[in-house]
């Protein structure tokens, strides 16, 4: 990637925003990392003090600065409270890019990104996970559901297995449903993302079933790659640019919608225009406008809800940061859930506070991540819900992590999985 051929901002381009920070400290009141650590450098105000020194040439990027830049979830909670309207998420991303040139991104992140960039490696991962899933399903009936609640030691290993298995549990297997509406002429491209394609296809199955039931034909290009959000978050702009260009090249210009089901995958498309070569900028802008989350797409249409089928469950919903704050979608999933007969919807406390996963944050900062996830899990448990819903594959990890720590086995669904389940009940 030649940085001269792209339009993304460098840290110096954000100098005025960094100077604008009045150090009022309002960001402290909403920063989950600050709440968990109490460190001034974990909050936006503290990071801006460091970055101000770098911009003025009084400080250089070093390991300590890089470590402090790690202490950000990218949740944008501080943006809503900042009286100066500063987007810390964008500034810290740019700073990580500059820091990565000096300090690198670290072995773990480098290993993860190398695999996300290669569909061949992700394909190998899928083969391994499919084999594990087959073996686990064979012995599942002999394994207690809540291992962590039975064995106290080694709790770390048991919790990891519970967390790992929860990510592989397929709620919905694909079934060809009878469409109830005339075929729509809308040209839809569906971007399923890495988790759906290589780890767990349950949400992908549900999206296809719900759209087909409502008369929509869906196309999925074969050569989509990772959306690139992990690369951007790590400051690896070269990889992000390559992934963005590949995905854009898979989509014809005459598409009407690009549907995403994962909040993280959907949010990153808005950055594509600034990270691709000039000849792709107009296409990137056009396709960004056509990208829509599945909750919003369904909520804006006359969605089929069967009258003689119901799901009698207490449901609560966690707002993914990348859906509510980046895409302004938060009422739509609730509207869908409340349409399903039998559902007793229960709002949880702080439903829009980050789950603590934040991509690779849960791996690079596990103790802080667990502390944030644990509080989220307690808020879920307090609702006495049978199921917690969310719309992000990354949040599913954060919620599972917290619930596992609390010895809870509350299942995690995407709203479209419940819709697909409703349709299956309807067709029985």
Tab-separated table of C-alpha atoms in Angstrom:
chain	number	residue	atom	x	y	z
A	1	UNK	CA	0.000	0.000	0.000
A	2	UNK	CA	1.315	3.414	-0.894
A	3	UNK	CA	0.076	5.860	1.750
A	4	UNK	CA	0.364	8.681	-0.806
A	5	UNK	CA	-2.336	7.013	-2.924
A	6	UNK	CA	-4.865	6.839	-0.082
A	7	UNK	CA	-6.707	9.497	1.930
A	8	UNK	CA	-6.530	8.308	5.520
A	9	UNK	CA	-5.470	10.823	8.147
A	10	UNK	CA	-2.169	10.646	9.970
A	11	UNK	CA	-1.778	11.582	13.638
A	12	UNK	CA	-0.596	15.070	12.666
A	13	UNK	CA	-3.846	15.587	10.751
A	14	UNK	CA	-5.637	15.234	14.093
A	15	UNK	CA	-3.380	17.756	15.879
A	16	UNK	CA	-6.131	20.380	16.154
A	17	UNK	CA	-8.544	17.821	17.685
A	18	UNK	CA	-5.891	16.757	20.210
A	19	UNK	CA	-5.295	20.407	21.163
A	20	UNK	CA	-9.066	20.943	21.541
A	21	UNK	CA	-9.234	18.546	24.488
A	22	UNK	CA	-9.923	20.775	27.517
A	23	UNK	CA	-8.980	17.996	29.985
A	24	UNK	CA	-12.444	18.316	31.555
A	25	UNK	CA	-12.399	14.607	32.395
A	26	UNK	CA	-15.975	13.818	31.357
A	27	UNK	CA	-14.586	10.860	29.410
A	28	UNK	CA	-13.638	9.274	32.736
A	29	UNK	CA	-17.287	8.835	33.672
A	30	UNK	CA	-18.081	6.604	30.675
A	31	UNK	CA	-14.789	4.846	29.871
A	32	UNK	CA	-15.086	1.110	30.748
A	33	UNK	CA	-11.295	0.693	30.786
A	34	UNK	CA	-10.847	3.613	33.203
A	35	UNK	CA	-13.567	2.179	35.421
A	36	UNK	CA	-11.725	-1.163	35.505
A	37	UNK	CA	-8.194	0.224	35.979
A	38	UNK	CA	-8.407	3.749	37.389
A	39	UNK	CA	-5.431	4.658	35.188
A	40	UNK	CA	-5.397	8.220	33.830
A	41	UNK	CA	-3.581	7.038	30.697
A	42	UNK	CA	-6.410	4.587	29.965
A	43	UNK	CA	-8.880	7.393	29.357
A	44	UNK	CA	-8.947	9.679	26.295
A	45	UNK	CA	-7.775	12.749	28.239
A	46	UNK	CA	-4.630	10.948	29.374
A	47	UNK	CA	-3.868	9.610	25.899
A	48	UNK	CA	-4.290	13.071	24.385
A	49	UNK	CA	-1.682	14.393	26.843
A	50	UNK	CA	0.764	11.751	25.574
A	51	UNK	CA	-0.097	12.382	21.921
A	52	UNK	CA	0.220	16.134	22.402
A	53	UNK	CA	3.799	15.521	23.492
A	54	UNK	CA	4.463	13.398	20.422
A	55	UNK	CA	2.926	15.918	18.019
A	56	UNK	CA	5.070	18.679	19.586
A	57	UNK	CA	8.198	16.575	19.310
A	58	UNK	CA	8.711	16.355	23.079
A	59	UNK	CA	7.951	12.641	23.221
A	60	UNK	CA	8.554	9.723	20.877
A	61	UNK	CA	6.638	6.548	20.226
A	62	UNK	CA	8.112	3.897	22.481
A	63	UNK	CA	6.961	0.693	24.164
A	64	UNK	CA	5.319	2.558	27.076
A	65	UNK	CA	3.314	4.791	24.766
A	66	UNK	CA	2.329	1.760	22.674
A	67	UNK	CA	1.162	-0.040	25.827
A	68	UNK	CA	-1.041	2.890	26.815
A	69	UNK	CA	-2.493	3.118	23.313
A	70	UNK	CA	-3.548	-0.511	23.779
A	71	UNK	CA	-5.832	0.540	26.628
A	72	UNK	CA	-8.759	1.579	24.447
A	73	UNK	CA	-11.768	-0.513	23.411
A	74	UNK	CA	-12.661	1.759	20.500
A	75	UNK	CA	-16.244	1.804	21.833
A	76	UNK	CA	-16.759	5.574	21.221
A	77	UNK	CA	-18.571	5.968	24.554
A	78	UNK	CA	-16.419	9.048	25.290
A	79	UNK	CA	-17.416	10.666	21.982
A	80	UNK	CA	-21.032	11.028	23.147
A	81	UNK	CA	-19.919	12.890	26.284
A	82	UNK	CA	-17.056	14.974	24.867
A	83	UNK	CA	-18.067	18.685	24.830
A	84	UNK	CA	-15.446	19.293	22.117
A	85	UNK	CA	-16.816	16.521	19.892
A	86	UNK	CA	-13.479	14.725	19.590
A	87	UNK	CA	-13.478	11.232	18.094
A	88	UNK	CA	-10.855	9.523	20.240
A	89	UNK	CA	-11.392	6.228	18.395
A	90	UNK	CA	-10.122	7.676	15.099
A	91	UNK	CA	-7.210	9.506	16.721
A	92	UNK	CA	-6.045	6.472	18.686
A	93	UNK	CA	-6.298	4.318	15.556
A	94	UNK	CA	-4.063	6.795	13.707
A	95	UNK	CA	-1.636	6.871	16.641
A	96	UNK	CA	-1.475	3.066	16.695
A	97	UNK	CA	-0.588	3.153	13.000
A	98	UNK	CA	2.328	5.519	13.701
A	99	UNK	CA	3.352	3.472	16.736
A	100	UNK	CA	3.259	0.204	14.758
A	101	UNK	CA	5.905	1.587	12.383
A	102	UNK	CA	8.275	1.905	15.349
A	103	UNK	CA	7.202	-0.820	17.759
A	104	UNK	CA	5.382	-3.328	15.531
A	105	UNK	CA	1.963	-4.738	16.501
A	106	UNK	CA	3.182	-7.672	18.604
A	107	UNK	CA	3.369	-11.410	17.936
A	108	UNK	CA	-0.198	-12.354	18.946
A	109	UNK	CA	-1.888	-9.637	16.903
A	110	UNK	CA	0.474	-10.310	13.999
A	111	UNK	CA	-0.398	-14.020	14.086
A	112	UNK	CA	-4.146	-13.325	14.219
A	113	UNK	CA	-4.021	-10.801	11.380
A	114	UNK	CA	-1.906	-13.114	9.208
A	115	UNK	CA	-4.642	-15.727	9.476
A	116	UNK	CA	-7.479	-13.263	8.875
A	117	UNK	CA	-5.765	-12.156	5.650
A	118	UNK	CA	-5.672	-15.676	4.211
A	119	UNK	CA	-8.861	-17.515	3.211
A	120	UNK	CA	-6.720	-20.641	2.800
A	121	UNK	CA	-5.627	-20.523	6.454
A	122	UNK	CA	-9.174	-19.734	7.577
A	123	UNK	CA	-10.320	-22.745	5.524
A	124	UNK	CA	-7.888	-24.959	7.425
A	125	UNK	CA	-9.233	-23.520	10.683
A	126	UNK	CA	-12.759	-24.434	9.576
A	127	UNK	CA	-11.716	-28.037	8.908
A	128	UNK	CA	-10.207	-28.303	12.392
A	129	UNK	CA	-13.254	-26.739	14.052
A	130	UNK	CA	-15.657	-28.970	12.092
A	131	UNK	CA	-13.721	-32.042	13.267
A	132	UNK	CA	-13.760	-30.771	16.870
A	133	UNK	CA	-17.489	-29.976	16.630
A	134	UNK	CA	-18.231	-33.510	15.350
A	135	UNK	CA	-16.255	-35.149	18.147
A	136	UNK	CA	-17.715	-32.828	20.796
A	137	UNK	CA	-21.299	-33.412	19.618
A	138	UNK	CA	-20.725	-37.183	19.862
A	139	UNK	CA	-19.685	-36.918	23.519
A	140	UNK	CA	-21.836	-33.877	24.429
A	141	UNK	CA	-24.533	-35.953	26.123
A	142	UNK	CA	-21.976	-37.291	28.561
A	143	UNK	CA	-20.558	-33.853	29.505
A	144	UNK	CA	-22.238	-31.676	32.166
A	145	UNK	CA	-23.447	-28.352	30.716
A	146	UNK	CA	-21.827	-26.222	33.405
A	147	UNK	CA	-18.382	-27.695	33.874
A	148	UNK	CA	-17.084	-24.625	35.679
A	149	UNK	CA	-19.830	-24.910	38.245
A	150	UNK	CA	-18.768	-28.466	39.106
A	151	UNK	CA	-15.000	-28.357	38.982
A	152	UNK	CA	-13.279	-25.562	40.876
A	153	UNK	CA	-9.824	-26.491	39.606
A	154	UNK	CA	-8.465	-25.991	37.079
A	155	UNK	CA	-11.137	-23.311	36.613
A	156	UNK	CA	-9.153	-21.460	33.949
A	157	UNK	CA	-9.130	-24.463	31.599
A	158	UNK	CA	-12.762	-25.348	32.238
A	159	UNK	CA	-13.869	-21.749	31.655
A	160	UNK	CA	-11.888	-21.634	28.422
A	161	UNK	CA	-13.556	-24.834	27.190
A	162	UNK	CA	-17.012	-23.523	28.095
A	163	UNK	CA	-16.237	-20.242	26.306
A	164	UNK	CA	-14.815	-22.053	23.266
A	165	UNK	CA	-17.746	-24.445	22.983
A	166	UNK	CA	-20.288	-21.627	23.325
A	167	UNK	CA	-18.849	-20.012	20.186
A	168	UNK	CA	-19.320	-23.228	18.187
A	169	UNK	CA	-22.900	-23.996	19.251
A	170	UNK	CA	-25.114	-23.828	16.160
A	171	UNK	CA	-28.583	-22.636	17.131
A	172	UNK	CA	-29.880	-22.705	13.553
A	173	UNK	CA	-29.024	-25.164	10.801
A	174	UNK	CA	-30.007	-24.135	7.290
A	175	UNK	CA	-33.440	-25.248	6.082
A	176	UNK	CA	-35.033	-24.255	2.803
A	177	UNK	CA	-38.229	-22.485	3.850
A	178	UNK	CA	-41.308	-21.803	1.753
A	179	UNK	CA	-41.249	-18.145	0.628
A	180	UNK	CA	-44.490	-16.389	1.547
A	181	UNK	CA	-44.044	-13.351	-0.656
A	182	UNK	CA	-43.533	-12.759	-4.366
A	183	UNK	CA	-39.824	-12.686	-5.292
A	184	UNK	CA	-38.382	-9.219	-4.805
A	185	UNK	CA	-36.402	-7.533	-7.586
A	186	UNK	CA	-33.999	-6.000	-5.040
A	187	UNK	CA	-30.390	-6.974	-5.788
A	188	UNK	CA	-28.813	-7.998	-2.449
A	189	UNK	CA	-25.223	-8.895	-1.648
A	190	UNK	CA	-24.705	-10.491	1.766
A	191	UNK	CA	-21.340	-10.021	3.520
A	192	UNK	CA	-21.233	-12.886	6.065
A	193	UNK	CA	-17.771	-12.195	7.544
A	194	UNK	CA	-15.144	-14.593	8.893
A	195	UNK	CA	-17.063	-16.000	11.884
A	196	UNK	CA	-20.046	-17.058	9.765
A	197	UNK	CA	-17.876	-18.552	7.043
A	198	UNK	CA	-15.213	-20.308	9.087
A	199	UNK	CA	-16.265	-20.666	12.749
A	200	UNK	CA	-20.041	-20.911	13.187
A	201	UNK	CA	-22.579	-20.554	10.359
A	202	UNK	CA	-25.667	-20.340	12.595
A	203	UNK	CA	-26.292	-16.603	12.073
A	204	UNK	CA	-25.542	-16.905	8.350
A	205	UNK	CA	-28.061	-19.763	8.091
A	206	UNK	CA	-30.651	-17.646	9.900
A	207	UNK	CA	-30.063	-14.567	7.719
A	208	UNK	CA	-30.494	-16.615	4.537
A	209	UNK	CA	-33.635	-18.332	5.846
A	210	UNK	CA	-35.286	-15.094	7.015
A	211	UNK	CA	-34.507	-13.222	3.794
A	212	UNK	CA	-35.632	-16.104	1.564
A	213	UNK	CA	-38.837	-16.537	3.593
A	214	UNK	CA	-39.613	-12.865	2.973
A	215	UNK	CA	-39.025	-13.145	-0.773
A	216	UNK	CA	-35.477	-11.812	-1.114
A	217	UNK	CA	-32.836	-13.492	-3.272
A	218	UNK	CA	-29.361	-13.248	-1.756
A	219	UNK	CA	-25.961	-13.399	-3.447
A	220	UNK	CA	-22.671	-14.098	-1.648
A	221	UNK	CA	-19.495	-13.554	-3.713
A	222	UNK	CA	-17.054	-16.447	-3.259
A	223	UNK	CA	-13.903	-14.395	-2.750
A	224	UNK	CA	-14.889	-12.075	0.093
A	225	UNK	CA	-12.157	-11.773	2.702
A	226	UNK	CA	-12.109	-10.477	6.274
A	227	UNK	CA	-13.654	-6.990	6.594
A	228	UNK	CA	-10.338	-5.757	8.023
A	229	UNK	CA	-11.544	-4.246	11.294
A	230	UNK	CA	-8.910	-6.084	13.339
A	231	UNK	CA	-6.151	-4.771	11.057
A	232	UNK	CA	-7.410	-1.177	11.320
A	233	UNK	CA	-7.743	-1.450	15.086
A	234	UNK	CA	-4.158	-2.707	15.373
A	235	UNK	CA	-2.834	0.101	13.178
A	236	UNK	CA	-1.930	-2.272	10.328
A	237	UNK	CA	-3.292	0.004	7.623
A	238	UNK	CA	-1.531	-1.876	4.805
A	239	UNK	CA	-3.474	-5.067	5.552
A	240	UNK	CA	-6.696	-3.110	6.076
A	241	UNK	CA	-6.291	-1.424	2.707
A	242	UNK	CA	-5.642	-4.740	0.918
A	243	UNK	CA	-8.689	-6.396	2.492
A	244	UNK	CA	-10.917	-3.391	1.723
A	245	UNK	CA	-9.891	-3.316	-1.943
A	246	UNK	CA	-10.435	-7.049	-2.354
A	247	UNK	CA	-13.955	-6.881	-0.885
A	248	UNK	CA	-14.919	-3.890	-3.017
A	249	UNK	CA	-13.718	-5.673	-6.159
A	250	UNK	CA	-16.102	-8.590	-5.489
A	251	UNK	CA	-19.245	-6.428	-5.695
A	252	UNK	CA	-20.941	-5.298	-8.924
A	253	UNK	CA	-21.857	-1.615	-9.206
A	254	UNK	CA	-25.576	-2.320	-9.734
A	255	UNK	CA	-26.157	-3.858	-6.284
A	256	UNK	CA	-28.995	-2.310	-4.251
A	257	UNK	CA	-27.902	-3.357	-0.749
A	258	UNK	CA	-24.907	-4.918	0.994
A	259	UNK	CA	-26.298	-6.618	4.085
A	260	UNK	CA	-24.167	-7.374	7.132
A	261	UNK	CA	-25.269	-9.146	10.291
A	262	UNK	CA	-22.189	-8.388	12.431
A	263	UNK	CA	-21.899	-4.904	13.934
A	264	UNK	CA	-18.107	-4.852	13.623
A	265	UNK	CA	-18.081	-5.980	9.973
A	266	UNK	CA	-20.772	-3.456	9.048
A	267	UNK	CA	-19.128	-0.507	10.790
A	268	UNK	CA	-15.807	-0.749	9.019
A	269	UNK	CA	-17.171	-0.148	5.514
A	270	UNK	CA	-17.493	3.579	6.262
A	271	UNK	CA	-13.693	3.765	6.460
A	272	UNK	CA	-13.070	2.035	3.110
A	273	UNK	CA	-13.162	5.227	0.958
A	274	UNK	CA	-10.166	6.676	2.830
A	275	UNK	CA	-8.057	3.528	2.609
A	276	UNK	CA	-8.256	2.509	-1.045
A	277	UNK	CA	-6.560	3.677	-4.227
A	278	UNK	CA	-8.047	6.707	-5.963
A	279	UNK	CA	-9.635	4.613	-8.729
A	280	UNK	CA	-11.720	2.768	-6.085
A	281	UNK	CA	-12.732	5.769	-3.953
A	282	UNK	CA	-16.000	6.546	-5.771
A	283	UNK	CA	-17.033	2.891	-5.747
A	284	UNK	CA	-16.169	2.655	-2.050
A	285	UNK	CA	-18.321	5.714	-1.271
A	286	UNK	CA	-21.214	4.351	-3.332
A	287	UNK	CA	-21.113	0.917	-1.687
A	288	UNK	CA	-20.707	2.373	1.800
A	289	UNK	CA	-24.030	4.165	1.342
A	290	UNK	CA	-25.620	0.864	0.329
A	291	UNK	CA	-24.294	-1.101	3.306
A	292	UNK	CA	-27.007	-1.858	5.870
A	293	UNK	CA	-27.308	-3.985	8.985
A	294	UNK	CA	-29.796	-6.865	8.782
A	295	UNK	CA	-31.783	-5.517	11.773
A	296	UNK	CA	-32.323	-2.180	10.046
A	297	UNK	CA	-33.093	-3.816	6.686
A	298	UNK	CA	-35.778	-6.048	8.221
A	299	UNK	CA	-37.244	-3.355	10.497
A	300	UNK	CA	-37.823	-1.085	7.495
A	301	UNK	CA	-39.909	-3.741	5.719
A	302	UNK	CA	-43.166	-5.550	6.193
A	303	UNK	CA	-41.621	-8.515	7.945
A	304	UNK	CA	-43.552	-11.773	8.023
A	305	UNK	CA	-44.496	-12.697	11.588
A	306	UNK	CA	-46.564	-15.899	11.860
A	307	UNK	CA	-49.691	-15.578	14.005
A	308	UNK	CA	-49.780	-19.190	15.144
A	309	UNK	CA	-46.180	-19.548	16.302
A	310	UNK	CA	-44.559	-18.127	19.403
A	311	UNK	CA	-41.390	-18.271	21.472
A	312	UNK	CA	-42.170	-18.159	25.168
A	313	UNK	CA	-38.898	-16.797	26.523
A	314	UNK	CA	-37.660	-13.848	28.551
A	315	UNK	CA	-35.231	-11.935	26.313
A	316	UNK	CA	-32.768	-9.109	26.934
A	317	UNK	CA	-30.561	-7.327	24.409
A	318	UNK	CA	-26.956	-6.065	24.466
A	319	UNK	CA	-26.163	-3.127	22.146
A	320	UNK	CA	-22.888	-3.628	20.259
A	321	UNK	CA	-20.825	-0.418	20.253
A	322	UNK	CA	-20.195	-0.806	16.516
A	323	UNK	CA	-23.926	-0.981	15.854
A	324	UNK	CA	-25.341	1.712	18.138
A	325	UNK	CA	-22.558	4.301	18.041
A	326	UNK	CA	-21.076	3.683	14.597
A	327	UNK	CA	-24.242	2.795	12.631
A	328	UNK	CA	-26.952	4.354	14.840
A	329	UNK	CA	-28.898	1.079	14.922
A	330	UNK	CA	-30.376	0.246	18.326
A	331	UNK	CA	-34.172	0.496	18.154
A	332	UNK	CA	-34.461	-1.886	15.195
A	333	UNK	CA	-33.359	-5.146	16.878
A	334	UNK	CA	-35.721	-4.400	19.777
A	335	UNK	CA	-38.608	-3.788	17.352
A	336	UNK	CA	-37.951	-7.168	15.718
A	337	UNK	CA	-37.763	-9.030	19.018
A	338	UNK	CA	-40.915	-7.392	20.392
A	339	UNK	CA	-42.865	-8.471	17.281
A	340	UNK	CA	-42.299	-12.145	18.084
A	341	UNK	CA	-45.280	-13.496	19.973
A	342	UNK	CA	-44.548	-14.938	23.400
A	343	UNK	CA	-41.360	-12.955	24.011
A	344	UNK	CA	-41.116	-11.115	27.321
A	345	UNK	CA	-38.543	-8.395	26.538
A	346	UNK	CA	-36.529	-7.109	29.480
A	347	UNK	CA	-34.175	-4.143	29.141
A	348	UNK	CA	-30.908	-4.624	30.993
A	349	UNK	CA	-28.980	-1.937	32.889
A	350	UNK	CA	-26.301	-0.230	30.754
A	351	UNK	CA	-27.253	-2.222	27.654
A	352	UNK	CA	-24.991	-0.029	25.493
A	353	UNK	CA	-21.853	-0.317	27.632
A	354	UNK	CA	-19.072	-2.297	25.917
A	355	UNK	CA	-18.947	-6.063	26.548
A	356	UNK	CA	-15.157	-5.968	26.972
A	357	UNK	CA	-14.191	-8.151	23.993
A	358	UNK	CA	-13.311	-5.424	21.439
A	359	UNK	CA	-11.611	-7.695	18.911
A	360	UNK	CA	-8.089	-8.580	20.034
A	361	UNK	CA	-8.422	-6.510	23.245
A	362	UNK	CA	-9.728	-9.588	25.101
A	363	UNK	CA	-6.522	-11.406	24.162
A	364	UNK	CA	-3.994	-8.612	24.706
A	365	UNK	CA	-5.636	-7.298	27.924
A	366	UNK	CA	-7.436	-10.371	29.344
A	367	UNK	CA	-7.800	-9.227	32.972
A	368	UNK	CA	-9.287	-5.828	32.096
A	369	UNK	CA	-11.500	-7.450	29.482
A	370	UNK	CA	-12.809	-9.996	32.008
A	371	UNK	CA	-13.574	-7.275	34.554
A	372	UNK	CA	-15.686	-5.388	32.000
A	373	UNK	CA	-17.384	-8.568	30.740
A	374	UNK	CA	-18.176	-9.670	34.285
A	375	UNK	CA	-20.140	-6.495	35.028
A	376	UNK	CA	-22.018	-6.871	31.752
A	377	UNK	CA	-22.847	-10.493	32.611
A	378	UNK	CA	-24.225	-9.480	36.014
A	379	UNK	CA	-26.533	-6.957	34.327
A	380	UNK	CA	-27.773	-9.765	32.053
A	381	UNK	CA	-28.303	-12.150	34.969
A	382	UNK	CA	-30.204	-9.478	36.916
A	383	UNK	CA	-32.892	-9.386	34.203
A	384	UNK	CA	-33.584	-13.112	34.795
A	385	UNK	CA	-33.660	-13.504	31.011
A	386	UNK	CA	-33.690	-16.956	29.411
A	387	UNK	CA	-31.756	-15.658	26.382
A	388	UNK	CA	-29.527	-12.647	25.727
A	389	UNK	CA	-29.502	-11.317	22.178
A	390	UNK	CA	-26.847	-9.272	20.429
A	391	UNK	CA	-25.875	-8.469	16.838
A	392	UNK	CA	-22.101	-8.854	16.807
A	393	UNK	CA	-19.849	-11.908	16.663
A	394	UNK	CA	-17.249	-10.090	18.755
A	395	UNK	CA	-19.787	-9.194	21.451
A	396	UNK	CA	-20.799	-12.847	21.620
A	397	UNK	CA	-17.254	-13.575	22.806
A	398	UNK	CA	-17.403	-10.806	25.411
A	399	UNK	CA	-20.816	-11.870	26.715
A	400	UNK	CA	-19.783	-15.546	26.823
A	401	UNK	CA	-16.610	-14.612	28.662
A	402	UNK	CA	-18.527	-12.738	31.353
A	403	UNK	CA	-21.306	-15.316	31.697
A	404	UNK	CA	-18.773	-18.137	31.944
A	405	UNK	CA	-16.978	-16.311	34.757
A	406	UNK	CA	-20.355	-16.079	36.524
A	407	UNK	CA	-21.011	-19.810	35.955
A	408	UNK	CA	-24.037	-18.886	33.850
A	409	UNK	CA	-25.174	-20.845	30.794
A	410	UNK	CA	-27.635	-18.262	29.439
A	411	UNK	CA	-27.519	-18.790	25.637
A	412	UNK	CA	-26.628	-15.940	23.269
A	413	UNK	CA	-28.639	-15.425	20.080
A	414	UNK	CA	-28.716	-12.966	17.201
A	415	UNK	CA	-32.268	-11.577	16.699
A	416	UNK	CA	-32.440	-13.197	13.242
A	417	UNK	CA	-31.720	-16.590	14.814
A	418	UNK	CA	-34.908	-16.232	16.866
A	419	UNK	CA	-36.806	-15.173	13.743
A	420	UNK	CA	-35.511	-18.237	11.894
A	421	UNK	CA	-36.489	-20.416	14.853
A	422	UNK	CA	-39.979	-18.877	14.767
A	423	UNK	CA	-40.299	-19.688	11.056
A	424	UNK	CA	-39.230	-23.284	11.696
A	425	UNK	CA	-41.933	-23.606	14.391
A	426	UNK	CA	-44.433	-22.097	11.944
A	427	UNK	CA	-43.675	-24.673	9.246
A	428	UNK	CA	-43.962	-27.706	11.532
